Coordinates of C-alpha atoms and ligand atoms in Angstrom, one line a residue:
Chain A
X478 CA 73.0 109.3 85.4
X479 CA 72.2 109.0 89.2
X480 CA 75.2 107.6 90.9
X481 CA 75.5 106.2 94.7
X482 CA 78.5 105.6 96.4
X483 CA 78.9 103.9 99.9
X484 CA 81.4 105.2 102.1
X485 CA 82.8 103.3 105.3
X486 CA 85.1 104.3 108.0
X487 CA 87.6 101.8 108.9
X488 CA 90.6 101.4 111.7
X489 CA 93.5 102.8 110.1
X490 CA 95.3 100.0 110.0
X491 CA 99.0 102.3 110.0
X492 CA 98.2 103.0 113.5
X493 CA 98.5 100.6 116.2
X494 CA 96.2 97.9 117.3
X495 CA 94.5 96.5 120.7
X496 CA 92.3 94.2 121.4
X497 CA 89.8 94.9 124.4
X498 CA 89.4 92.9 128.0
X499 CA 87.1 90.6 126.1
X500 CA 89.4 89.0 123.5
X501 CA 86.8 89.5 120.6
X502 CA 87.0 93.1 119.5
X503 CA 88.6 95.2 119.1
X504 CA 89.5 98.4 121.8
X505 CA 87.5 101.0 120.7
X506 CA 89.4 103.3 123.0
X507 CA 92.4 103.4 121.4
X508 CA 91.4 102.9 117.9
X509 CA 91.6 105.3 115.5
X510 CA 89.4 105.5 112.5
X511 CA 90.0 106.9 108.5
X512 CA 87.9 106.1 106.1
X513 CA 88.8 103.4 103.7
X514 CA 90.5 104.4 101.2
X515 CA 88.9 102.1 98.4
X516 CA 85.8 103.8 98.6
X517 CA 87.5 106.7 98.2
X518 CA 88.6 105.7 94.8
X519 CA 84.3 104.7 94.7
X520 CA 83.7 108.1 95.4
X521 CA 86.6 108.9 92.9
X522 CA 85.1 107.1 90.1
X523 CA 81.8 108.8 90.4
X524 CA 82.6 111.9 90.7
X525 CA 84.5 111.1 87.2
X526 CA 81.6 109.7 86.2
X527 CA 79.6 112.7 87.1
X528 CA 81.6 115.0 85.0
X529 CA 81.5 113.0 82.2
X530 CA 77.2 112.5 82.1
X531 CA 76.1 114.9 83.8
X532 CA 74.9 113.0 86.8
X533 CA 73.9 113.4 90.1
X534 CA 75.6 111.9 93.0
X535 CA 74.6 110.8 96.5
X536 CA 76.9 109.4 99.0
X537 CA 75.6 107.3 101.8
X538 CA 77.1 106.5 105.3
X539 CA 76.3 104.6 108.7
X540 CA 76.8 107.4 111.4
X541 CA 79.5 106.9 113.4
X542 CA 82.8 108.7 114.4
X543 CA 83.9 111.4 111.8
X544 CA 81.2 110.6 109.8
X545 CA 80.0 114.0 109.2
X546 CA 83.1 115.4 108.4
X547 CA 83.4 112.5 105.9
X548 CA 80.4 113.5 104.2
X549 CA 80.9 116.6 104.0
X550 CA 84.7 116.3 102.2
X551 CA 83.1 114.4 99.5
X552 CA 80.1 117.2 99.0
X553 CA 83.5 119.4 99.0
X554 CA 84.5 117.3 96.4
X555 CA 81.8 117.5 94.2
X556 CA 79.2 115.0 95.3
X557 CA 75.6 116.5 95.4
X558 CA 74.0 114.8 98.3
X559 CA 74.5 113.2 101.7
X560 CA 72.8 110.5 103.4
X561 CA 73.7 110.1 106.7
X562 CA 71.2 106.3 108.4
X563 CA 71.6 107.5 112.1
X564 CA 70.5 105.3 114.9
X565 CA 71.5 102.1 113.8
X566 CA 74.3 101.2 116.3
X567 CA 76.4 98.2 115.7
X568 CA 75.3 96.5 113.0
X569 CA 75.9 92.6 113.3
X570 CA 76.6 91.1 109.7
X571 CA 77.2 92.5 106.2
X572 CA 73.8 91.5 105.5
X573 CA 71.5 93.2 108.1
X574 CA 74.1 95.9 107.0
X575 CA 72.5 95.4 102.9
X576 CA 69.1 95.5 104.2
X577 CA 69.7 99.0 105.7
X578 CA 71.0 100.6 102.6
X579 CA 68.3 98.8 100.3
X580 CA 65.7 100.2 102.9
X581 CA 67.4 103.7 102.6
X582 CA 67.6 103.9 99.2
X583 CA 64.2 103.5 98.7
X584 CA 62.3 105.5 96.1
X585 CA 65.7 106.6 95.0
X586 CA 66.3 106.6 91.0
X587 CA 69.4 105.3 90.7
X588 CA 71.9 104.0 87.8
X589 CA 75.1 102.9 89.7
X590 CA 76.0 101.9 93.4
X591 CA 79.3 102.1 93.9
X592 CA 81.0 100.6 97.0
X593 CA 84.5 100.1 98.0
X594 CA 85.9 96.8 96.5
X595 CA 86.5 96.0 100.6
X596 CA 86.9 97.2 103.8
X597 CA 89.5 95.1 105.8
X598 CA 87.7 95.6 109.3
X599 CA 84.7 92.6 108.7
X600 CA 85.0 88.5 108.1
X601 CA 81.7 88.4 106.2
X602 CA 82.5 89.5 103.0
X603 CA 81.6 92.2 101.0
X604 CA 78.6 94.4 101.2
X605 CA 78.3 95.5 97.3
X606 CA 77.1 91.9 96.4
X607 CA 74.5 91.6 99.5
X608 CA 73.0 95.2 98.4
X609 CA 73.2 93.6 94.5
X610 CA 70.9 90.8 95.1
X611 CA 68.6 92.2 97.4
X612 CA 67.7 94.2 94.7
X613 CA 68.5 91.8 92.0
X614 CA 71.3 93.9 90.0
X615 CA 74.2 92.8 88.2
X616 CA 76.8 93.3 90.2
X617 CA 80.9 93.0 89.7
X618 CA 83.9 93.6 91.7
X619 CA 87.5 94.1 91.3
X620 CA 86.5 97.2 88.9
X621 CA 89.8 99.7 87.7
X622 CA 87.7 102.0 85.8
X623 CA 84.3 102.7 84.3
X624 CA 83.1 104.3 81.0
X625 CA 79.7 105.0 80.7
X626 CA 77.1 104.1 77.8
X627 CA 73.8 104.1 76.9
X628 CA 71.9 102.2 79.6
X629 CA 74.6 100.1 80.2
X630 CA 78.8 100.6 81.4
X631 CA 82.1 99.5 79.7
X632 CA 84.4 98.9 82.6
X633 CA 87.4 96.9 83.5
X634 CA 87.7 94.1 86.0
X635 CA 91.3 93.8 87.7
X636 CA 92.8 89.9 87.6
X637 CA 96.1 88.9 88.7
X638 CA 99.2 89.9 86.8
X639 CA 97.5 92.9 85.9
X640 CA 95.5 90.9 82.9
X641 CA 91.9 93.0 83.2
X642 CA 88.5 91.5 81.5
X643 CA 86.9 94.2 79.8
X644 CA 82.4 94.2 80.3
X645 CA 79.5 95.6 79.3
X646 CA 76.8 95.8 82.5
X647 CA 73.3 97.1 81.8
X648 CA 72.2 99.7 83.7
X649 CA 71.8 99.7 87.2
X650 CA 73.7 97.9 88.4
X651 CA 76.3 97.8 91.5
X652 CA 80.2 98.1 90.8
X653 CA 83.1 97.8 93.3
X654 CA 85.9 99.7 92.8
X655 CA 89.6 98.9 93.4
X656 CA 91.0 101.6 92.0
X657 CA 89.6 104.9 90.4
X658 CA 91.0 106.3 86.5
X659 CA 92.7 108.4 89.0
X660 CA 94.0 109.3 92.1
X661 CA 91.8 110.6 94.2
X662 CA 91.0 114.1 94.3
X663 CA 91.8 116.3 97.1
X664 CA 89.2 118.8 98.9
X665 CA 91.4 122.1 100.6
X666 CA 89.7 121.6 104.0
X667 CA 89.3 125.6 103.4
X668 CA 86.6 123.9 100.9
X669 CA 84.9 121.7 103.4
X670 CA 84.3 124.2 106.0
X671 CA 82.6 126.6 104.0
X672 CA 80.8 123.3 102.6
X673 CA 80.3 122.3 106.3
X674 CA 78.7 125.9 107.2
X675 CA 76.2 125.6 104.0
X676 CA 75.5 122.7 103.1
X677 CA 73.0 119.9 105.6
X678 CA 73.3 116.5 105.4
X679 CA 70.1 114.5 104.6
X680 CA 70.1 111.8 107.7
X681 CA 66.9 109.0 107.6
X682 CA 66.1 106.5 111.0
X683 CA 67.5 103.5 110.4
X684 CA 64.1 102.2 112.0
X685 CA 62.9 99.4 114.5
X686 CA 65.0 96.1 113.8
X687 CA 67.2 97.2 111.0
X688 CA 70.1 96.3 112.7
X689 CA 69.4 92.6 114.0
X690 CA 72.3 90.6 113.4
X691 CA 71.0 88.5 110.9
X692 CA 73.3 86.0 109.4
X693 CA 75.5 87.3 111.8
X694 CA 78.1 84.9 114.0
X695 CA 80.0 84.8 116.9
X696 CA 83.2 85.9 116.8
X697 CA 85.3 83.4 119.6
X698 CA 88.4 85.2 119.2
X699 CA 90.4 88.0 118.1
X700 CA 94.7 87.8 118.3
X701 CA 97.4 88.9 116.3
X702 CA 98.2 85.9 113.7
X703 CA 101.6 84.1 115.2
X704 CA 104.1 84.4 112.8
X705 CA 106.0 81.4 113.3
X706 CA 109.8 82.1 113.7
X707 CA 109.1 85.5 112.5
X708 CA 111.6 88.3 111.2
X709 CA 115.3 88.0 113.1
X710 CA 115.5 91.1 113.8
X711 CA 118.4 93.3 113.2
X712 CA 120.2 96.1 115.1
X713 CA 121.7 98.0 112.3
X714 CA 122.8 98.6 108.5
X715 CA 126.0 96.6 110.0
X716 CA 124.1 94.2 110.5
X717 CA 121.8 94.0 107.3
X718 CA 124.8 94.4 105.5
X719 CA 126.3 91.1 106.6
X720 CA 123.1 89.5 105.3
X721 CA 123.2 90.7 102.6
X722 CA 126.8 89.3 102.3
X723 CA 126.0 85.8 103.7
X724 CA 123.2 85.7 100.8
X725 CA 125.5 86.2 98.5
X726 CA 123.6 89.7 97.4
X727 CA 127.0 91.7 98.8
Chain B
X960 CA 75.2 65.1 100.9
X961 CA 74.9 66.6 105.2
X962 CA 78.8 66.2 105.1
X963 CA 80.3 67.1 101.9
X964 CA 82.3 69.7 100.5
X965 CA 82.1 71.5 97.5
X966 CA 85.2 73.6 95.8
X967 CA 84.4 76.6 93.5
X968 CA 87.1 75.6 90.9
X969 CA 88.6 78.9 89.7
X970 CA 90.4 79.1 85.7
X971 CA 91.7 81.7 83.0
X972 CA 92.7 81.1 80.0
X973 CA 92.5 77.2 79.8
X974 CA 94.7 76.7 83.5
X975 CA 93.3 76.4 86.9
X976 CA 94.5 78.5 89.8
X977 CA 97.0 77.5 92.0
X978 CA 94.1 78.0 94.9
X979 CA 91.8 75.4 93.4
X980 CA 94.6 72.9 94.1
X981 CA 95.0 74.7 97.5
X982 CA 91.2 74.4 98.2
X983 CA 90.9 70.8 97.1
X984 CA 93.6 69.8 99.7
X985 CA 91.2 71.7 102.5
X986 CA 88.4 70.4 100.6
X987 CA 89.6 67.0 101.7
X988 CA 90.8 67.4 104.9
X989 CA 87.6 69.6 106.4
X990 CA 84.7 66.4 104.1
X991 CA 87.0 64.2 106.2
X992 CA 86.1 65.2 109.2
X993 CA 82.7 65.9 108.1
X994 CA 82.1 62.2 106.8
X995 CA 81.8 64.7 103.6
X996 CA 82.6 63.8 100.0
X997 CA 84.7 66.4 98.4
X998 CA 82.5 67.5 95.2
X999 CA 84.0 70.6 92.4
X1000 CA 82.3 72.6 90.8
X1001 CA 83.7 73.7 87.2
X1002 CA 81.8 76.6 84.9
X1003 CA 83.0 76.6 81.7
X1004 CA 86.4 74.6 81.6
X1005 CA 85.4 72.3 79.0
X1006 CA 86.6 67.7 79.8
X1007 CA 89.9 68.4 79.4
X1008 CA 90.0 71.0 83.5
X1009 CA 87.7 68.7 85.3
X1010 CA 90.9 65.7 84.4
X1011 CA 93.2 67.8 86.6
X1012 CA 91.0 67.6 89.6
X1013 CA 91.3 64.1 90.8
X1014 CA 91.7 65.4 94.2
X1015 CA 87.6 65.3 93.9
X1016 CA 85.6 62.3 94.2
X1017 CA 83.1 64.1 92.3
X1018 CA 82.9 67.0 89.7
X1019 CA 79.8 69.1 88.6
X1020 CA 80.9 70.5 84.9
X1021 CA 78.3 73.9 83.9
X1022 CA 78.8 74.3 80.0
X1023 CA 76.7 76.2 77.9
X1024 CA 76.7 79.8 75.9
X1025 CA 78.1 82.9 78.0
X1026 CA 80.1 80.5 79.6
X1027 CA 83.3 80.1 78.8
X1028 CA 84.8 83.1 79.8
X1029 CA 84.3 83.9 83.6
X1030 CA 81.5 86.1 83.5
X1031 CA 80.3 87.5 87.5
X1032 CA 76.8 86.8 86.4
X1033 CA 76.7 83.4 84.7
X1034 CA 79.1 81.7 86.1
X1035 CA 77.4 82.9 89.9
X1036 CA 74.2 81.4 89.1
X1037 CA 75.8 78.3 87.2
X1038 CA 77.6 77.8 90.6
X1039 CA 74.3 78.3 92.6
X1040 CA 72.3 75.6 89.9
X1041 CA 75.2 73.4 91.7
X1042 CA 74.9 74.2 95.2
X1043 CA 71.9 73.2 95.3
X1044 CA 72.2 70.3 93.4
X1045 CA 75.7 69.2 95.6
X1046 CA 73.9 70.8 98.6
X1047 CA 77.0 70.6 100.7
X1048 CA 77.5 71.5 104.1
X1049 CA 80.9 73.7 102.9
X1050 CA 81.5 75.4 99.7
X1051 CA 85.2 77.1 99.4
X1052 CA 85.7 79.7 96.9
X1053 CA 89.2 81.5 97.0
X1054 CA 89.2 85.1 97.8
X1055 CA 90.4 86.2 94.5
X1056 CA 89.1 88.7 91.5
X1057 CA 87.1 85.8 90.7
X1058 CA 86.0 84.8 94.0
X1059 CA 85.2 88.6 95.0
X1060 CA 82.1 88.5 92.6
X1061 CA 81.0 84.6 93.9
X1062 CA 81.5 84.0 97.3
X1063 CA 78.9 86.8 98.4
X1064 CA 76.3 86.1 95.9
X1065 CA 76.3 82.9 96.4
X1066 CA 76.5 83.0 100.1
X1067 CA 73.2 85.7 100.0
X1068 CA 71.5 83.9 97.2
X1069 CA 71.6 80.0 99.1
X1070 CA 70.9 81.6 102.4
X1071 CA 74.4 80.6 103.5
X1072 CA 76.3 82.1 105.9
X1073 CA 79.7 83.4 105.0
X1074 CA 83.1 83.9 106.1
X1075 CA 85.4 85.6 104.0
X1076 CA 89.7 86.2 104.3
X1077 CA 89.9 82.5 105.7
X1078 CA 93.4 81.4 106.3
X1079 CA 92.0 78.5 108.1
X1080 CA 88.9 76.6 109.1
X1081 CA 88.4 73.6 112.7
X1082 CA 85.8 71.4 113.0
X1083 CA 84.1 71.0 116.3
X1084 CA 82.1 68.9 117.3
X1085 CA 80.3 69.6 114.0
X1086 CA 80.6 73.2 114.5
X1087 CA 83.0 74.8 111.8
X1088 CA 85.5 77.7 112.8
X1089 CA 86.9 79.9 110.5
X1090 CA 90.1 81.9 110.7
X1091 CA 89.6 84.7 108.6
X1092 CA 92.8 87.7 108.7
X1093 CA 91.6 91.4 109.0
X1094 CA 92.9 94.5 109.1
X1095 CA 95.6 94.6 106.5
X1096 CA 96.6 91.2 108.3
X1097 CA 97.5 92.6 111.6
X1098 CA 94.8 90.1 113.5
X1099 CA 93.4 86.8 113.1
X1100 CA 89.8 86.4 114.1
X1101 CA 88.2 83.3 114.9
X1102 CA 84.0 82.8 114.3
X1103 CA 81.4 80.1 115.4
X1104 CA 79.1 79.6 111.5
X1105 CA 77.9 77.2 113.9
X1106 CA 76.3 73.9 112.2
X1107 CA 74.7 75.1 109.4
X1108 CA 75.5 75.5 106.2
X1109 CA 78.5 78.4 104.8
X1110 CA 80.8 79.8 102.0
X1111 CA 83.8 79.7 102.8
X1112 CA 86.4 82.4 100.6
X1113 CA 89.7 81.4 101.6
X1114 CA 93.1 83.9 100.8
X1115 CA 95.4 82.4 98.1
X1116 CA 98.2 81.2 99.1
X1117 CA 96.6 80.1 102.8
X1118 CA 97.5 76.4 102.2
X1119 CA 100.0 74.4 99.6
X1120 CA 98.8 73.5 96.5
X1121 CA 100.5 70.2 96.2
X1122 CA 98.2 69.0 98.9
X1123 CA 95.1 69.0 96.1
X1124 CA 97.3 68.0 92.9
X1125 CA 96.2 64.4 93.1
X1126 CA 95.9 62.2 89.7
X1127 CA 92.1 60.7 90.2
X1128 CA 89.3 59.3 88.2
X1129 CA 86.4 61.6 90.1
X1130 CA 82.6 60.5 88.5
X1131 CA 81.7 64.2 86.2
X1132 CA 78.5 65.3 86.0
X1133 CA 77.2 67.9 83.7
X1134 CA 74.4 69.8 84.4
X1135 CA 72.5 72.1 82.4
X1136 CA 72.7 75.8 82.6
X1137 CA 70.4 78.1 84.2
X1138 CA 69.1 81.0 83.0
X1139 CA 71.1 83.5 83.4
X1140 CA 69.8 87.3 83.0
X1141 CA 72.1 88.4 80.4
X1142 CA 73.2 91.9 82.2
X1143 CA 76.7 91.6 82.6
X1144 CA 78.4 90.7 79.0
X1145 CA 82.6 89.6 78.6
X1146 CA 83.9 91.8 76.1
X1147 CA 87.5 90.8 76.4
X1148 CA 90.5 90.5 78.2
X1149 CA 93.6 92.4 77.7
X1150 CA 97.0 91.4 78.8
X1151 CA 99.5 93.4 80.4
X1152 CA 101.9 95.8 78.1
X1153 CA 105.6 94.6 78.7
X1154 CA 107.2 97.1 80.7
X1155 CA 110.9 98.3 80.7
X1156 CA 112.0 96.0 83.4
X1157 CA 110.4 92.3 84.0
X1158 CA 110.0 92.5 87.8
X1159 CA 109.8 88.7 87.4
X1160 CA 113.3 87.6 86.4
X1161 CA 115.2 90.6 89.1
X1162 CA 117.3 88.4 91.5
X1163 CA 117.3 91.4 94.1
X1164 CA 114.0 93.5 94.0
X1165 CA 113.9 97.1 96.3
X1166 CA 110.4 97.1 96.8
X1167 CA 108.6 100.2 98.5
X1168 CA 105.1 100.9 99.6
X1169 CA 103.0 103.5 100.8
X1170 CA 106.3 104.6 104.1
X1171 CA 108.0 106.3 100.5
X1172 CA 106.0 109.4 100.9
X1173 CA 105.8 110.9 97.6
X1174 CA 106.6 110.0 94.4
X1175 CA 109.9 112.1 94.1
X1176 CA 111.2 110.3 96.9
X1177 CA 111.3 106.8 94.9
X1178 CA 114.8 108.0 93.6
X1179 CA 116.8 106.9 97.0
X1180 CA 115.0 103.3 96.1
X1181 CA 116.3 103.5 92.3
X1182 CA 119.5 104.4 93.8
X1183 CA 120.1 101.3 96.1
X1184 CA 118.2 99.3 94.1
X1185 CA 121.1 100.2 90.8
X1186 CA 123.7 99.8 93.6
X1187 CA 123.2 96.4 94.7
X1188 CA 122.2 95.3 90.6
X1189 CA 118.1 95.0 90.9
X1190 CA 115.3 96.9 90.3
X1191 CA 112.3 99.0 92.0
X1192 CA 109.1 97.1 92.5
X1193 CA 106.3 98.5 94.6
X1194 CA 103.0 97.6 96.5
X1195 CA 99.4 98.5 94.8
X1196 CA 98.9 102.2 96.4
X1197 CA 102.0 103.5 94.6
X1198 CA 100.3 102.4 91.3
X1199 CA 97.8 103.6 91.8
X1200 CA 99.1 107.0 92.8
X1201 CA 100.0 106.6 88.9
X1202 CA 104.0 106.8 90.8
X1203 CA 105.0 103.6 89.1
X1204 CA 104.0 101.9 86.1
X1205 CA 102.1 98.9 86.8
X1206 CA 104.5 96.3 85.7
X1207 CA 106.4 97.0 89.1
X1208 CA 103.3 95.9 91.3
X1209 CA 103.7 93.3 93.6
X1210 CA 100.5 90.9 94.8
X1211 CA 97.0 89.3 94.2
X1212 CA 96.3 91.8 91.1
X1213 CA 100.1 92.1 90.1
X1214 CA 103.2 90.3 89.8
X1215 CA 104.0 87.3 91.8
X1216 CA 108.0 87.7 92.5
X1217 CA 110.5 84.8 93.9
X1218 CA 113.9 87.2 93.8
X1219 CA 116.8 86.2 95.5
X1220 CA 116.6 89.0 98.1
X1221 CA 113.1 91.3 98.3
X1222 CA 114.0 94.3 100.6
X1223 CA 110.6 95.4 101.6
X1224 CA 111.1 99.8 102.3
X1225 CA 107.6 101.2 104.4
X1226 CA 105.7 98.1 103.2
X1227 CA 102.9 96.8 105.9
X1228 CA 102.0 93.5 104.6
X1229 CA 99.1 93.2 103.7
X1230 CA 97.7 89.8 102.4
X1231 CA 97.2 91.3 98.8
X1232 CA 100.7 92.0 99.1
X1233 CA 102.3 89.3 100.8
X1234 CA 100.6 86.6 98.2
X1235 CA 102.9 88.5 95.8
X1236 CA 106.7 88.2 97.4
X1237 CA 106.3 85.2 100.2
X1238 CA 108.3 82.9 98.1
X1239 CA 111.2 84.8 98.0
X1240 CA 114.6 83.4 99.0
X1241 CA 115.3 86.0 101.7
X1242 CA 113.1 88.7 102.5
X1243 CA 114.2 91.8 104.7
X1244 CA 111.4 94.0 105.5
X1245 CA 112.3 98.0 106.7
X1246 CA 109.6 99.7 108.8
X1247 CA 109.0 101.9 111.5
X1248 CA 105.9 100.2 113.2
X1249 CA 107.4 97.4 114.9
X1250 CA 103.8 96.0 114.6
X1251 CA 103.9 95.8 111.0
X1252 CA 102.1 92.6 109.6
X1253 CA 105.2 92.3 107.5
X1254 CA 107.4 91.3 110.0
X1255 CA 105.7 87.8 110.2
X1256 CA 106.8 87.1 106.6
X1257 CA 110.3 88.6 106.2
X1258 CA 113.0 86.7 107.3
X1259 CA 114.9 89.4 108.5
X1260 CA 113.5 92.9 109.7
X1261 CA 114.7 96.3 110.9
X1262 CA 112.3 98.5 112.9
X1263 CA 113.9 102.1 111.0
X1264 CA 113.2 105.0 108.9
X1265 CA 113.9 103.2 105.8
X1266 CA 115.4 106.8 104.6
X1267 CA 118.2 106.5 106.3
X1268 CA 118.9 102.5 105.9
X1269 CA 118.5 103.6 102.2
X1270 CA 121.1 106.4 102.6
X1271 CA 123.3 104.3 104.3
X1272 CA 123.6 100.7 103.2
X1273 CA 123.2 103.0 99.1
X1274 CA 126.5 104.4 100.3
X1275 CA 128.3 101.4 101.9
X1276 CA 127.3 99.3 98.8
X1277 CA 128.4 102.3 96.3
X1278 CA 132.2 102.0 98.6
X1279 CA 132.1 98.3 97.8
X1280 CA 131.5 98.1 94.3
X1281 CA 134.1 101.2 94.2
Ligands
FAD2394 C1 91.5 92.9 95.6 C2 92.8 93.7 96.1 C3 93.7 93.0 95.3 C4 94.7 94.2 95.6 N1 95.9 94.0 95.0 C5 97.7 94.4 95.6 C6 98.8 93.7 94.9 O1 98.4 93.1 94.0 N2 99.9 94.5 95.5 C7 99.8 95.4 96.2 O2 100.2 95.7 97.5 N3 98.5 95.4 97.6 C8 97.1 94.9 97.0 N4 96.5 95.6 97.2 C9 95.7 96.5 98.4 C10 96.6 96.2 99.9 O3 95.1 95.8 100.4 C11 97.3 97.2 100.7 O4 96.4 98.0 100.2 C12 98.5 97.2 100.1 O5 99.8 96.2 100.2 C13 99.1 97.9 101.0 O6 100.1 99.1 100.9 P1 101.7 99.6 101.5 O7 102.4 99.0 102.4 O8 102.7 100.0 101.1 O9 100.8 100.7 102.5 P2 100.5 100.9 103.8 O10 99.8 99.4 104.3 O11 99.9 102.3 104.4 O12 101.6 100.9 104.6 C14 102.9 101.3 104.7 C15 104.1 100.6 105.7 O13 104.7 101.7 105.5 C16 105.5 102.5 106.9 N5 106.4 103.7 106.8 C17 105.6 104.9 106.9 N6 106.8 105.5 107.2 C18 107.9 105.3 107.3 C19 109.1 105.3 106.5 N7 109.5 106.2 106.8 N8 110.0 104.0 106.9 C20 109.8 103.1 106.8 N9 108.1 102.4 107.2 C21 107.6 103.4 106.8 C22 104.3 102.3 107.8 O14 104.3 101.5 109.0 C23 103.4 101.3 107.0 O15 103.6 100.3 107.8 C24 95.1 94.8 97.0 C25 93.7 95.4 97.4 C26 92.5 94.4 96.9 C27 91.3 94.5 97.8
AMP2395 N1 79.2 99.9 107.5 C1 79.3 100.7 106.0 N2 78.7 101.7 105.7 C2 78.7 102.4 104.6 N3 79.4 101.7 103.3 C3 80.0 100.2 103.6 C4 79.6 100.1 105.3 N4 80.2 98.4 105.1 C5 80.3 98.6 104.0 N5 80.3 99.5 103.4 C6 80.4 99.4 101.3 O1 80.9 98.1 101.1 C7 81.7 98.4 100.8 C8 82.7 96.9 101.0 O2 82.5 96.9 102.7 P1 83.0 95.2 103.4 O3 82.1 94.7 102.9 O4 82.9 95.8 104.5 O5 84.4 94.5 103.2 C9 82.7 99.1 101.7 O6 84.0 100.0 100.8 C10 81.8 100.5 101.0 O7 81.9 101.2 99.8

């Protein structure tokens, strides 16, 4: 099975986020990035599929901060190839981005494109369905497990309350992975370093006009949400005990 | 018509999802502002469900083979046909497990702008401005969508459902199902297995998030829960890591809970988690990050290490109960 995984660096949400002087974007100076956790799951599911079918797995990303390391780490975990799209700069919309990826994948054999179910850093929806629409492929989001079949896969899609729907999907297809069948594996630092020294990343120039903000709409404001009353802040466990007493829990 | 608003009705097992009514409430306000009608699209729901969409002026139904159960491909195609036929200014979709299959697809296939993670929409001189909750609830971002057609996908629970639960007699117009490629086939629904505890019936939930650090550390929360006479619940990452069973998960893809006390330990308060617990009577959040979004939803908060609080509180509670 020919597998493609799209991976993205996103702001680490455990860190403080600051809005920059424009009031419309995050402050790039203080921003700390991490690999989108759902992309780690997409990679894990792809690795499991590769192991089961003896396929070939390519990870694809847009150039950016620490992207090389993300790609080498994916290779250390078992990806066969890594492809980096360079020269795109800041892409204005997911639709423009989808066109970039479609162009980068042109001429490559593919059975499954796996993305993370979402990245929490853009407001114009998910990339997967856009890539699928441009390539006229079926697409299923919120997937939690894929088993390979003949020319198709059987997968689980998660609804609320733990209810799961099972679908059979013809290949090629695009899937948005919520969670892999097992927790994403870990690549030892030594292995990553070894891969970094021996493997090479393929690069592809995005080309003129690839980054046009097609379908991109202007952000007019970015602010931390108003919290209304917000929580009444407690200073110590004694105060917490008093709250529990007043609520009849203690 | 130019100012119409179309709500995508979501249903499972013959029941309309709450988000549908939330969207109908919002849709009515928006349609009034735009001077248009409020329409609802019902794919595969049958006559019975159409009758529940009384808040709408028009219900367009699409039924046929392969539409009875939700199907990411055939339902998207059917909705596309409804969108083409109604030609609304705005299409409102829930940003739910089903909506995530529909919103982006509809937007790109019908050439519409799309704003996701929406928690609000404003109308300003004919232009729509969508407010999206990004970065796990840490930022609200306002996007100017201009005066063209768009798709807005809203987080569940962003508006009251009551506003959209109205008696009424909307016109019902059936639309023939368009051909679907048949590349996605529904097989079956799998109901969750019952767990050892039912977290939806507990009065006290000690909910742990990724801040707990490791599987073995969950024990401190178990001890506290036991002392308080409640049970341990968790955010999704702990379930995905295999540390706790799925039946303990609270949130969008987990269970909705309303205990008397929800004690959130090391949970950031991402929208997908908050969806499942925000109706709890009393929410207390313990987090080392004073900017954690959970403090915006909690009634009481403490910026502290969860382990310190757990230890001290467990001791006090155990002492009291002797
Ligand atoms: C389609 C979809 C469905 C989803 N469904 C769900 C769902 O049903 N339920 C759900 O929970 N999530 C769900 N998610 C995931 C959700 O987006 C978040 O990723 C998740 O809720 C984050 O969990 P968390 O708060 O435990 O972890 P994090 O966001 O990593 O937060 C950990 C928090 O712990 C704090 N912390 C760290 N150490 C300590 C300490 N020692 N003491 C105190 N605090 C500490 C940190 O400051 C941080 O705020 C879903 C996502 C998607 C895309
Ligand atoms: N800039 C990007 N580079 C690589 N993959 C991306 C990018 N943007 C989105 N994706 C993929 O699409 C998924 C959904 O992201 P989003 O469309 O931002 O919600 C991510 O989890 C990635 O797998």
